[in-house]
mmCIF file of C-alpha atoms and ligand atoms in Angstrom:
data_model
loop_
_atom_site.group_PDB
_atom_site.id
_atom_site.type_symbol
_atom_site.label_atom_id
_atom_site.label_comp_id
_atom_site.label_asym_id
_atom_site.label_seq_id
_atom_site.Cartn_x
_atom_site.Cartn_y
_atom_site.Cartn_z
ATOM 1 C CA MET A 17 10.328 4.012 -21.122
ATOM 2 C CA GLU A 18 7.732 2.007 -21.491
ATOM 3 C CA GLU A 19 8.514 -1.874 -21.235
ATOM 4 C CA LYS A 20 8.216 -4.204 -24.260
ATOM 5 C CA GLU A 21 5.312 -6.317 -24.604
ATOM 6 C CA MET A 22 6.533 -9.759 -22.977
ATOM 7 C CA GLU A 23 4.894 -13.191 -21.678
ATOM 8 C CA THR A 24 4.146 -12.885 -18.010
ATOM 9 C CA LYS A 25 5.031 -16.603 -16.525
ATOM 10 C CA ARG A 26 1.687 -17.409 -13.685
ATOM 11 C CA ILE A 27 4.428 -19.304 -11.049
ATOM 12 C CA ILE A 28 2.622 -21.390 -8.379
ATOM 13 C CA PRO A 29 4.378 -20.822 -5.183
ATOM 14 C CA ASN A 30 5.842 -24.362 -4.548
ATOM 15 C CA GLN A 31 9.385 -25.616 -4.085
ATOM 16 C CA ALA A 32 10.291 -25.212 -8.135
ATOM 17 C CA GLY A 33 8.223 -22.534 -8.132
ATOM 18 C CA TYR A 34 10.266 -20.380 -5.321
ATOM 19 C CA LYS A 35 13.765 -21.263 -7.171
ATOM 20 C CA GLN A 36 12.297 -20.352 -11.316
ATOM 21 C CA ALA A 37 11.147 -17.487 -9.037
ATOM 22 C CA GLY A 38 13.789 -16.218 -7.730
ATOM 23 C CA ASP A 39 16.092 -17.585 -10.435
ATOM 24 C CA LEU A 40 14.263 -14.899 -12.065
ATOM 25 C CA LEU A 41 15.183 -11.910 -9.687
ATOM 26 C CA ALA A 42 18.880 -12.685 -8.740
ATOM 27 C CA ASN A 43 19.591 -12.298 -12.577
ATOM 28 C CA GLY A 44 17.501 -8.631 -13.057
ATOM 29 C CA GLY A 45 13.840 -9.909 -13.463
ATOM 30 C CA ILE A 46 10.851 -8.594 -11.963
ATOM 31 C CA VAL A 47 8.509 -10.751 -10.456
ATOM 32 C CA ALA A 48 4.756 -9.639 -8.604
ATOM 33 C CA MET A 49 4.437 -11.599 -5.267
ATOM 34 C CA PRO A 50 1.980 -11.490 -2.998
ATOM 35 C CA THR A 51 2.194 -10.255 0.588
ATOM 36 C CA GLU A 52 -0.295 -10.364 3.752
ATOM 37 C CA THR A 53 -0.693 -6.627 3.130
ATOM 38 C CA VAL A 54 -0.998 -6.334 -1.421
ATOM 39 C CA TYR A 55 0.492 -7.353 -3.966
ATOM 40 C CA GLY A 56 4.244 -6.438 -4.759
ATOM 41 C CA LEU A 57 6.543 -6.127 -7.825
ATOM 42 C CA ALA A 58 9.528 -7.107 -6.420
ATOM 43 C CA ALA A 59 13.382 -6.831 -8.045
ATOM 44 C CA SER A 60 16.804 -7.048 -6.805
ATOM 45 C CA ALA A 61 17.509 -4.211 -4.004
ATOM 46 C CA TYR A 62 20.903 -4.365 -5.457
ATOM 47 C CA ASP A 63 20.463 -3.875 -9.081
ATOM 48 C CA ASP A 64 19.716 -0.424 -10.659
ATOM 49 C CA ALA A 65 18.830 -2.140 -14.061
ATOM 50 C CA ALA A 66 15.968 -4.214 -12.975
ATOM 51 C CA ILE A 67 14.950 -1.508 -10.280
ATOM 52 C CA ALA A 68 14.241 1.043 -13.332
ATOM 53 C CA ARG A 69 12.413 -1.739 -14.865
ATOM 54 C CA VAL A 70 10.061 -1.927 -12.004
ATOM 55 C CA PHE A 71 10.257 1.888 -12.290
ATOM 56 C CA ALA A 72 8.876 1.788 -15.866
ATOM 57 C CA ALA A 73 6.255 -1.124 -15.557
ATOM 58 C CA LYS A 74 4.212 1.040 -13.255
ATOM 59 C CA GLY A 75 5.039 4.284 -14.524
ATOM 60 C CA ARG A 76 6.257 5.581 -11.897
ATOM 61 C CA PRO A 77 7.832 9.027 -11.107
ATOM 62 C CA GLN A 78 11.529 8.405 -10.130
ATOM 63 C CA ASP A 79 11.757 10.456 -7.353
ATOM 64 C CA ASN A 80 9.175 8.249 -5.339
ATOM 65 C CA PRO A 81 11.529 5.270 -3.525
ATOM 66 C CA LEU A 82 10.836 1.688 -2.765
ATOM 67 C CA ILE A 83 10.322 -0.419 0.200
ATOM 68 C CA VAL A 84 12.829 -3.154 0.267
ATOM 69 C CA HIS A 85 11.657 -6.474 1.738
ATOM 70 C CA ILE A 86 13.898 -9.215 4.099
ATOM 71 C CA ALA A 87 13.095 -12.651 5.037
ATOM 72 C CA ASP A 88 14.991 -12.478 8.587
ATOM 73 C CA LEU A 89 16.667 -10.233 10.805
ATOM 74 C CA SER A 90 20.054 -12.021 9.653
ATOM 75 C CA MET A 91 19.647 -9.631 6.579
ATOM 76 C CA LEU A 92 18.719 -6.238 8.102
ATOM 77 C CA PRO A 93 22.751 -5.415 8.074
ATOM 78 C CA TRP A 94 22.424 -5.614 4.154
ATOM 79 C CA VAL A 95 20.007 -3.045 4.106
ATOM 80 C CA THR A 96 20.742 -0.623 6.348
ATOM 81 C CA SER A 97 24.206 0.790 7.696
ATOM 82 C CA GLN A 98 22.810 1.762 11.548
ATOM 83 C CA VAL A 99 20.129 -0.137 13.954
ATOM 84 C CA SER A 100 19.486 1.581 16.755
ATOM 85 C CA GLU A 101 17.836 0.503 19.576
ATOM 86 C CA GLN A 102 14.851 2.042 18.561
ATOM 87 C CA ALA A 103 14.482 -0.133 15.552
ATOM 88 C CA LYS A 104 15.543 -3.182 17.202
ATOM 89 C CA ARG A 105 12.262 -2.086 19.472
ATOM 90 C CA CYS A 106 10.071 -1.480 16.881
ATOM 91 C CA ALA A 107 11.713 -5.358 14.766
ATOM 92 C CA GLU A 108 10.431 -6.963 17.699
ATOM 93 C CA ALA A 109 7.389 -5.090 18.431
ATOM 94 C CA PHE A 110 5.769 -5.295 15.075
ATOM 95 C CA TRP A 111 7.846 -7.873 12.065
ATOM 96 C CA PRO A 112 7.289 -9.666 10.479
ATOM 97 C CA GLY A 113 4.313 -7.904 9.923
ATOM 98 C CA PRO A 114 2.527 -4.815 7.678
ATOM 99 C CA PHE A 115 5.456 -2.724 9.082
ATOM 100 C CA THR A 116 7.781 -0.710 7.375
ATOM 101 C CA MET A 117 10.626 1.640 9.064
ATOM 102 C CA VAL A 118 12.661 3.885 7.330
ATOM 103 C CA LEU A 119 16.290 3.681 8.271
ATOM 104 C CA PRO A 120 19.987 4.816 7.464
ATOM 105 C CA LYS A 121 20.212 3.036 3.454
ATOM 106 C CA GLY A 122 22.774 0.377 3.920
ATOM 107 C CA GLU A 123 25.720 0.916 1.138
ATOM 108 C CA ARG A 124 24.840 -1.750 -1.210
ATOM 109 C CA ILE A 125 21.101 -0.924 -2.137
ATOM 110 C CA ALA A 126 21.160 0.680 -5.438
ATOM 111 C CA ASP A 127 20.637 4.694 -4.847
ATOM 112 C CA SER A 128 17.637 4.044 -7.463
ATOM 113 C CA VAL A 129 15.277 2.232 -4.648
ATOM 114 C CA CYS A 130 15.934 5.051 -2.698
ATOM 115 C CA ALA A 131 15.404 8.283 -5.089
ATOM 116 C CA GLY A 132 18.756 9.542 -4.042
ATOM 117 C CA LEU A 133 17.749 9.852 -0.596
ATOM 118 C CA ASP A 134 20.818 8.685 2.293
ATOM 119 C CA SER A 135 17.696 6.941 3.816
ATOM 120 C CA VAL A 136 16.008 2.670 2.962
ATOM 121 C CA GLY A 137 12.187 1.377 4.051
ATOM 122 C CA VAL A 138 12.323 -1.644 5.395
ATOM 123 C CA ARG A 139 9.950 -4.165 6.130
ATOM 124 C CA MET A 140 9.492 -8.169 6.862
ATOM 125 C CA PRO A 141 5.973 -9.326 5.811
ATOM 126 C CA SER A 142 5.214 -11.971 7.374
ATOM 127 C CA SER A 143 3.538 -14.112 4.359
ATOM 128 C CA GLN A 144 5.492 -16.842 4.247
ATOM 129 C CA ILE A 145 5.355 -16.893 -0.026
ATOM 130 C CA ALA A 146 7.684 -14.030 0.240
ATOM 131 C CA ARG A 147 9.314 -15.265 2.714
ATOM 132 C CA GLU A 148 10.329 -18.092 0.439
ATOM 133 C CA LEU A 149 10.739 -15.635 -2.714
ATOM 134 C CA ILE A 150 13.427 -13.573 -0.288
ATOM 135 C CA ARG A 151 15.683 -16.473 0.479
ATOM 136 C CA ALA A 152 15.027 -18.602 -2.894
ATOM 137 C CA ALA A 153 16.685 -15.140 -4.299
ATOM 138 C CA GLY A 154 18.781 -14.789 -1.291
ATOM 139 C CA LEU A 155 18.201 -11.189 -1.858
ATOM 140 C CA PRO A 156 16.697 -8.207 -0.367
ATOM 141 C CA LEU A 157 13.675 -7.388 -2.533
ATOM 142 C CA ALA A 158 12.523 -4.167 -3.361
ATOM 143 C CA ALA A 159 9.353 -3.869 -4.172
ATOM 144 C CA PRO A 160 6.438 -1.359 -4.600
ATOM 145 C CA SER A 161 2.976 -2.571 -4.808
ATOM 146 C CA ALA A 162 1.970 -4.361 -8.125
ATOM 147 C CA ASN A 163 -0.462 -1.935 -9.798
ATOM 148 C CA ARG A 164 -0.313 1.034 -12.885
ATOM 149 C CA SER A 165 0.865 4.034 -10.634
ATOM 150 C CA GLY A 166 -1.907 6.146 -9.514
ATOM 151 C CA LEU A 167 -4.667 3.163 -9.556
ATOM 152 C CA PRO A 168 -5.343 0.758 -6.552
ATOM 153 C CA SER A 169 -3.236 -1.471 -5.119
ATOM 154 C CA PRO A 170 -3.547 -5.050 -5.882
ATOM 155 C CA ILE A 171 -4.570 -6.930 -3.641
ATOM 156 C CA SER A 172 -4.879 -10.286 -6.025
ATOM 157 C CA ALA A 173 -3.339 -12.003 -8.688
ATOM 158 C CA ASP A 174 -5.456 -11.517 -11.013
ATOM 159 C CA HIS A 175 -5.552 -7.439 -9.614
ATOM 160 C CA VAL A 176 -2.087 -7.585 -10.832
ATOM 161 C CA LEU A 177 -2.201 -9.247 -14.110
ATOM 162 C CA ARG A 178 -4.862 -6.754 -15.378
ATOM 163 C CA ASP A 179 -2.439 -3.757 -15.033
ATOM 164 C CA LEU A 180 0.647 -5.390 -15.755
ATOM 165 C CA ASP A 181 0.307 -8.794 -17.593
ATOM 166 C CA GLY A 182 3.007 -8.666 -20.850
ATOM 167 C CA SER A 183 5.640 -6.114 -18.776
ATOM 168 C CA ILE A 184 6.406 -8.001 -15.835
ATOM 169 C CA ASP A 185 8.892 -11.766 -15.922
ATOM 170 C CA ALA A 186 6.215 -13.237 -13.768
ATOM 171 C CA VAL A 187 3.589 -13.573 -11.153
ATOM 172 C CA LEU A 188 3.845 -15.913 -8.026
ATOM 173 C CA MET A 189 0.045 -16.938 -7.968
ATOM 174 C CA GLY A 190 -0.535 -16.677 -4.169
ATOM 175 C CA PRO A 191 -4.067 -16.093 -2.560
ATOM 176 C CA ARG A 192 -5.957 -12.814 -2.255
ATOM 177 C CA CYS A 193 -4.363 -10.587 1.139
ATOM 178 C CA GLU A 194 -5.235 -10.721 4.425
ATOM 179 C CA VAL A 195 -4.501 -7.083 5.295
ATOM 180 C CA GLY A 196 -5.467 -5.392 2.155
ATOM 181 C CA VAL A 197 -3.814 -2.046 2.342
ATOM 182 C CA GLU A 198 -0.235 -1.281 2.254
ATOM 183 C CA SER A 199 2.253 -1.610 5.305
ATOM 184 C CA THR A 200 2.396 1.490 7.926
ATOM 185 C CA VAL A 201 5.530 3.393 7.056
ATOM 186 C CA ILE A 202 7.285 5.480 10.474
ATOM 187 C CA SER A 203 10.486 7.070 9.875
ATOM 188 C CA LEU A 204 12.905 6.298 13.211
ATOM 189 C CA THR A 205 15.587 8.587 10.729
ATOM 190 C CA ALA A 206 13.150 11.893 11.882
ATOM 191 C CA HIS A 207 13.278 13.422 15.366
ATOM 192 C CA PRO A 208 10.887 12.451 16.986
ATOM 193 C CA PRO A 209 9.643 9.213 14.780
ATOM 194 C CA ARG A 210 7.348 9.598 12.422
ATOM 195 C CA LEU A 211 4.387 8.234 11.026
ATOM 196 C CA LEU A 212 4.564 8.793 7.234
ATOM 197 C CA ARG A 213 1.709 6.276 6.346
ATOM 198 C CA PRO A 214 -0.864 4.782 8.561
ATOM 199 C CA GLY A 215 -1.550 0.647 7.612
ATOM 200 C CA ALA A 216 -2.189 -2.567 10.229
ATOM 201 C CA VAL A 217 -0.183 -1.525 12.746
ATOM 202 C CA THR A 218 -2.180 1.361 14.116
ATOM 203 C CA LEU A 219 -0.904 4.525 15.470
ATOM 204 C CA GLU A 220 -2.560 3.063 19.318
ATOM 205 C CA GLN A 221 0.172 0.447 18.768
ATOM 206 C CA LEU A 222 2.894 2.331 18.225
ATOM 207 C CA LYS A 223 3.210 4.591 20.765
ATOM 208 C CA THR A 224 3.077 1.622 23.470
ATOM 209 C CA VAL A 225 7.259 1.819 21.528
ATOM 210 C CA LEU A 226 7.430 5.120 20.446
ATOM 211 C CA PRO A 227 5.463 7.312 22.823
ATOM 212 C CA ASP A 228 6.812 10.368 21.393
ATOM 213 C CA ILE A 229 5.773 9.600 17.682
ATOM 214 C CA GLU A 230 4.267 12.112 15.395
ATOM 215 C CA VAL A 231 1.887 12.260 12.459
ATOM 216 C CA ASP A 232 2.621 13.518 9.101
ATOM 217 C CA PRO A 233 0.358 16.362 8.478
ATOM 218 C CA ALA A 234 0.087 14.750 4.929
ATOM 219 C CA VAL A 235 -1.762 11.213 6.494
ATOM 220 C CA LEU A 236 -5.171 13.505 7.044
ATOM 221 C CA ASP A 237 -4.715 16.763 4.605
ATOM 222 C CA ARG A 238 -3.550 17.237 0.635
ATOM 223 C CA PRO A 239 -0.052 18.172 1.378
ATOM 224 C CA LYS A 240 0.506 22.322 0.288
ATOM 225 C CA GLU A 241 1.105 23.252 -3.526
ATOM 226 C CA GLY A 242 5.553 23.051 -3.216
ATOM 227 C CA GLU A 243 5.298 21.636 -0.155
ATOM 228 C CA GLN A 244 8.168 19.379 0.901
ATOM 229 C CA VAL A 245 6.975 16.181 1.688
ATOM 230 C CA ALA A 246 8.389 13.438 4.106
ATOM 231 C CA SER A 247 7.178 10.522 1.670
ATOM 232 C CA PRO A 248 7.646 11.526 -1.422
ATOM 233 C CA GLY A 249 4.884 8.803 -2.525
ATOM 234 C CA MET A 250 2.604 11.188 -0.293
ATOM 235 C CA LYS A 251 2.029 13.731 -3.129
ATOM 236 C CA TYR A 252 1.127 11.809 -6.363
ATOM 237 C CA LYS A 253 -2.536 10.737 -7.055
ATOM 238 C CA HIS A 254 -3.247 7.637 -5.389
ATOM 239 C CA TYR A 255 -5.469 4.451 -5.354
ATOM 240 C CA ALA A 256 -8.144 6.401 -7.644
ATOM 241 C CA PRO A 257 -10.690 4.337 -9.857
ATOM 242 C CA LYS A 258 -11.806 6.531 -12.682
ATOM 243 C CA ALA A 259 -15.066 7.338 -10.985
ATOM 244 C CA THR A 260 -15.170 10.673 -9.374
ATOM 245 C CA LEU A 261 -15.938 10.036 -5.475
ATOM 246 C CA ILE A 262 -16.731 11.826 -2.642
ATOM 247 C CA MET A 263 -16.321 10.881 0.711
ATOM 248 C CA VAL A 264 -19.312 12.116 2.435
ATOM 249 C CA GLU A 265 -19.009 12.388 6.194
ATOM 250 C CA GLY A 266 -21.762 12.129 8.964
ATOM 251 C CA ASP A 267 -23.168 8.902 11.050
ATOM 252 C CA ARG A 268 -25.677 6.689 9.068
ATOM 253 C CA GLU A 269 -28.726 8.483 8.962
ATOM 254 C CA GLN A 270 -26.726 11.618 7.515
ATOM 255 C CA TYR A 271 -24.899 9.946 5.106
ATOM 256 C CA CYS A 272 -27.745 7.234 3.909
ATOM 257 C CA ARG A 273 -30.454 10.395 3.786
ATOM 258 C CA TYR A 274 -28.008 12.843 1.363
ATOM 259 C CA VAL A 275 -26.778 9.878 -0.770
ATOM 260 C CA ASN A 276 -30.938 8.891 -1.334
ATOM 261 C CA GLU A 277 -31.289 12.688 -1.957
ATOM 262 C CA GLN A 278 -28.522 12.843 -5.047
ATOM 263 C CA ALA A 279 -29.646 9.838 -6.815
ATOM 264 C CA ASP A 280 -26.779 10.136 -9.321
ATOM 265 C CA GLY A 281 -24.299 8.217 -8.114
ATOM 266 C CA VAL A 282 -23.641 5.083 -6.319
ATOM 267 C CA ALA A 283 -22.760 4.316 -2.342
ATOM 268 C CA VAL A 284 -19.236 3.236 -1.210
ATOM 269 C CA CYS A 285 -20.722 2.403 2.218
ATOM 270 C CA PHE A 286 -20.426 0.391 5.372
ATOM 271 C CA LYS A 287 -22.824 -2.699 5.919
ATOM 272 C CA GLU A 288 -25.251 -1.048 8.255
ATOM 273 C CA ASP A 289 -26.247 1.506 5.606
ATOM 274 C CA VAL A 290 -27.218 -0.785 3.086
ATOM 275 C CA ASP A 291 -31.020 -1.262 4.034
ATOM 276 C CA ARG A 292 -32.177 2.771 3.994
ATOM 277 C CA LEU A 293 -29.964 3.172 0.280
ATOM 278 C CA GLY A 294 -32.282 3.650 -2.703
ATOM 279 C CA VAL A 295 -28.592 3.199 -5.103
ATOM 280 C CA PRO A 296 -26.910 0.624 -5.571
ATOM 281 C CA VAL A 297 -24.077 -0.319 -3.171
ATOM 282 C CA TYR A 298 -20.686 -1.109 -2.682
ATOM 283 C CA CYS A 299 -19.801 -2.420 1.031
ATOM 284 C CA TYR A 300 -16.603 -2.242 2.365
ATOM 285 C CA GLY A 301 -16.966 -3.577 5.898
ATOM 286 C CA ALA A 302 -18.140 -2.695 8.871
ATOM 287 C CA SER A 303 -18.430 0.926 10.396
ATOM 288 C CA ASP A 304 -16.699 0.122 13.304
ATOM 289 C CA ASP A 305 -14.221 -2.495 12.353
ATOM 290 C CA GLY A 306 -11.255 -1.102 10.530
ATOM 291 C CA ARG A 307 -10.394 -4.468 9.421
ATOM 292 C CA THR A 308 -13.184 -5.435 7.523
ATOM 293 C CA GLN A 309 -12.863 -1.828 5.924
ATOM 294 C CA ALA A 310 -9.047 -2.562 4.802
ATOM 295 C CA TYR A 311 -9.726 -5.917 3.507
ATOM 296 C CA ALA A 312 -12.537 -4.718 1.379
ATOM 297 C CA LEU A 313 -11.463 -0.975 -0.483
ATOM 298 C CA PHE A 314 -9.621 -1.406 -3.000
ATOM 299 C CA GLU A 315 -11.068 -4.866 -4.413
ATOM 300 C CA VAL A 316 -14.535 -2.285 -4.316
ATOM 301 C CA LEU A 317 -12.558 0.977 -5.996
ATOM 302 C CA ARG A 318 -11.707 -1.692 -8.365
ATOM 303 C CA ARG A 319 -15.059 -2.926 -8.818
ATOM 304 C CA LEU A 320 -16.464 0.498 -9.400
ATOM 305 C CA ASP A 321 -14.356 1.053 -12.811
ATOM 306 C CA GLU A 322 -14.984 -2.979 -13.884
ATOM 307 C CA ASP A 323 -19.064 -1.671 -13.744
ATOM 308 C CA ARG A 324 -18.150 1.905 -15.467
ATOM 309 C CA ILE A 325 -19.690 3.972 -12.647
ATOM 310 C CA GLU A 326 -19.058 7.342 -12.907
ATOM 311 C CA LYS A 327 -19.923 8.636 -9.595
ATOM 312 C CA ALA A 328 -20.026 7.215 -5.691
ATOM 313 C CA TYR A 329 -20.636 8.723 -2.281
ATOM 314 C CA LEU A 330 -18.137 7.418 0.099
ATOM 315 C CA HIS A 331 -19.065 6.965 3.704
ATOM 316 C CA ALA A 332 -16.216 8.334 6.419
ATOM 317 C CA PRO A 333 -14.344 5.960 7.972
ATOM 318 C CA GLY A 334 -13.604 6.842 11.250
ATOM 319 C CA GLN A 335 -9.767 7.778 12.095
ATOM 320 C CA THR A 336 -8.772 5.239 14.796
ATOM 321 C CA GLY A 337 -7.126 1.819 14.462
ATOM 322 C CA VAL A 338 -6.985 0.406 11.003
ATOM 323 C CA SER A 339 -9.525 2.925 10.077
ATOM 324 C CA LEU A 340 -6.904 5.601 9.763
ATOM 325 C CA ALA A 341 -5.293 3.701 7.682
ATOM 326 C CA VAL A 342 -8.631 3.282 5.549
ATOM 327 C CA TYR A 343 -9.369 7.004 5.764
ATOM 328 C CA ASN A 344 -6.059 7.951 4.298
ATOM 329 C CA ARG A 345 -6.067 6.022 1.434
ATOM 330 C CA ALA A 346 -9.964 6.098 0.981
ATOM 331 C CA ILE A 347 -9.560 10.483 1.340
ATOM 332 C CA ARG A 348 -6.824 10.589 -1.672
ATOM 333 C CA SER A 349 -9.477 8.093 -3.935
ATOM 334 C CA CYS A 350 -11.566 11.149 -3.303
ATOM 335 C CA GLY A 351 -8.698 13.879 -4.915
ATOM 336 C CA TYR A 352 -9.750 15.155 -1.110
ATOM 337 C CA ARG A 353 -12.965 15.710 -1.989
ATOM 338 C CA LYS A 354 -15.175 15.598 1.247
ATOM 339 C CA VAL A 355 -18.548 16.586 2.209
ATOM 340 C CA VAL A 356 -19.307 16.916 5.846
ATOM 341 C CA LEU A 357 -23.233 16.492 7.262
HETATM 342 O O1 TXA B 148 2.670 -3.220 2.651
HETATM 343 C C1 TXA B 148 3.356 -2.885 1.360
HETATM 344 O O2 TXA B 148 4.043 -1.676 1.881
HETATM 345 C C2 TXA B 148 3.712 -3.142 0.280
HETATM 346 C C3 TXA B 148 3.928 -4.331 -0.142
HETATM 347 C C4 TXA B 148 4.156 -4.355 -1.476
HETATM 348 O O3 TXA B 148 5.033 -4.566 0.582
HETATM 349 N N1 TXA B 148 4.511 -1.338 -0.312
HETATM 350 C C5 TXA B 148 4.441 -0.092 -1.081
HETATM 351 O O4 TXA B 148 5.512 -0.022 -1.336
HETATM 352 O O5 TXA B 148 3.049 -0.103 -0.114
HETATM 353 P P1 TXA B 148 4.712 0.917 -2.339
HETATM 354 O O6 TXA B 148 6.704 1.631 -3.358
HETATM 355 O O7 TXA B 148 4.621 1.315 -2.890
HETATM 356 O O8 TXA B 148 4.883 2.093 -1.486
HETATM 357 C C6 TXA B 148 6.289 2.844 -0.363
HETATM 358 C C7 TXA B 148 5.816 4.130 0.504
HETATM 359 C C8 TXA B 148 5.681 5.263 -0.349
HETATM 360 O O9 TXA B 148 4.657 5.947 0.131
HETATM 361 C C9 TXA B 148 7.179 6.076 -0.559
HETATM 362 O O10 TXA B 148 7.019 7.503 -0.808
HETATM 363 C C10 TXA B 148 7.469 5.374 1.179
HETATM 364 O O11 TXA B 148 7.275 4.274 1.123
HETATM 365 N N2 TXA B 148 9.046 5.253 1.463
HETATM 366 C C11 TXA B 148 9.834 4.524 0.712
HETATM 367 N N3 TXA B 148 11.003 5.104 0.800
HETATM 368 C C12 TXA B 148 11.085 6.124 1.557
HETATM 369 C C13 TXA B 148 12.280 7.004 2.385
HETATM 370 N N4 TXA B 148 13.924 6.427 2.345
HETATM 371 N N5 TXA B 148 11.633 7.829 3.147
HETATM 372 C C14 TXA B 148 10.707 8.392 2.817
HETATM 373 N N6 TXA B 148 9.249 7.141 2.130
HETATM 374 C C15 TXA B 148 9.724 6.303 2.027
HETATM 375 MG MG1 MG B 149 2.303 1.757 -4.277
#
């Protein structure tokens, strides 16, 4: 079902704005909101009809569950039936922040939020704007990234409007997102706990609280045909610009030589690569700094489309720290195409 064209309100995040957006959400509306990771498309997590509108506006497959956002710990019992000691320790260590825990689903949460699963992903963002909005609505807010399904996640209000203007009730016009990639998702309903999606809360940090955490195989590789995946989102095409993207793994010299030899595309590269390249460059941070890569990646992917680029060679990031999250998004943007030098 496609949403009908409607006027999408631009709402300023001040007292009056929170009230206006909160009222929309309490009455079945769908509103895009900034968070520290990416913009989310929020709806009441208790309202099946509002959730159906979120899936329709995004063009999202119905079997891909949404993350539910809370403003503070007093809301946790609203969304989950059981808070284990493990969950408490994780909340203490990583909330508020770019961190989502899959927990047993609370009764009031709409079934469509969890795509029929008996678990729910829960996150307390550090963004003050997001938390003000949650408080104004007086509800836990289900919010997937506010992009058309399959495209890179939006990190500015402008990106949201490019994808969803005319299909959603409003956008809370906040700042550009600080982190740039979606939250870390772990499952605590799995034993041992499992990393489903890497993010700015790193595996190294998680291990300090959950020493036995396992990394889901789908974090680094394409899920096999017909294989059951722990996080349904991992089986879909994702983060993909229109350009054909190819990941190239090698050191600076190898990468630059390879790209210069191809001469049929642009370079999505690190700042250290720039002066050795003879093709147009799209820089995404520093080779040894995952945070700068995460900050830039989705913006660069969207710029490739704006510039109508057809082919691009992406210098592979590392797989430690925040770079693991960047690698995970990048390899999917590349449709798992990779050249190892
Ligand atoms: O940073 C973020 O997490 C952003 C902002 C808006 O908060 N939200 C976001 O939501 O990225 P979304 O819906 O685009 O991604 C949710 C991911 C999907 O990969 C989904 O499969 C997984 O979380 N997920 C959600 N609930 C789950 C559950 N009950 N079991 C397993 N995976 C779940
Ligand atoms: Mg998403």
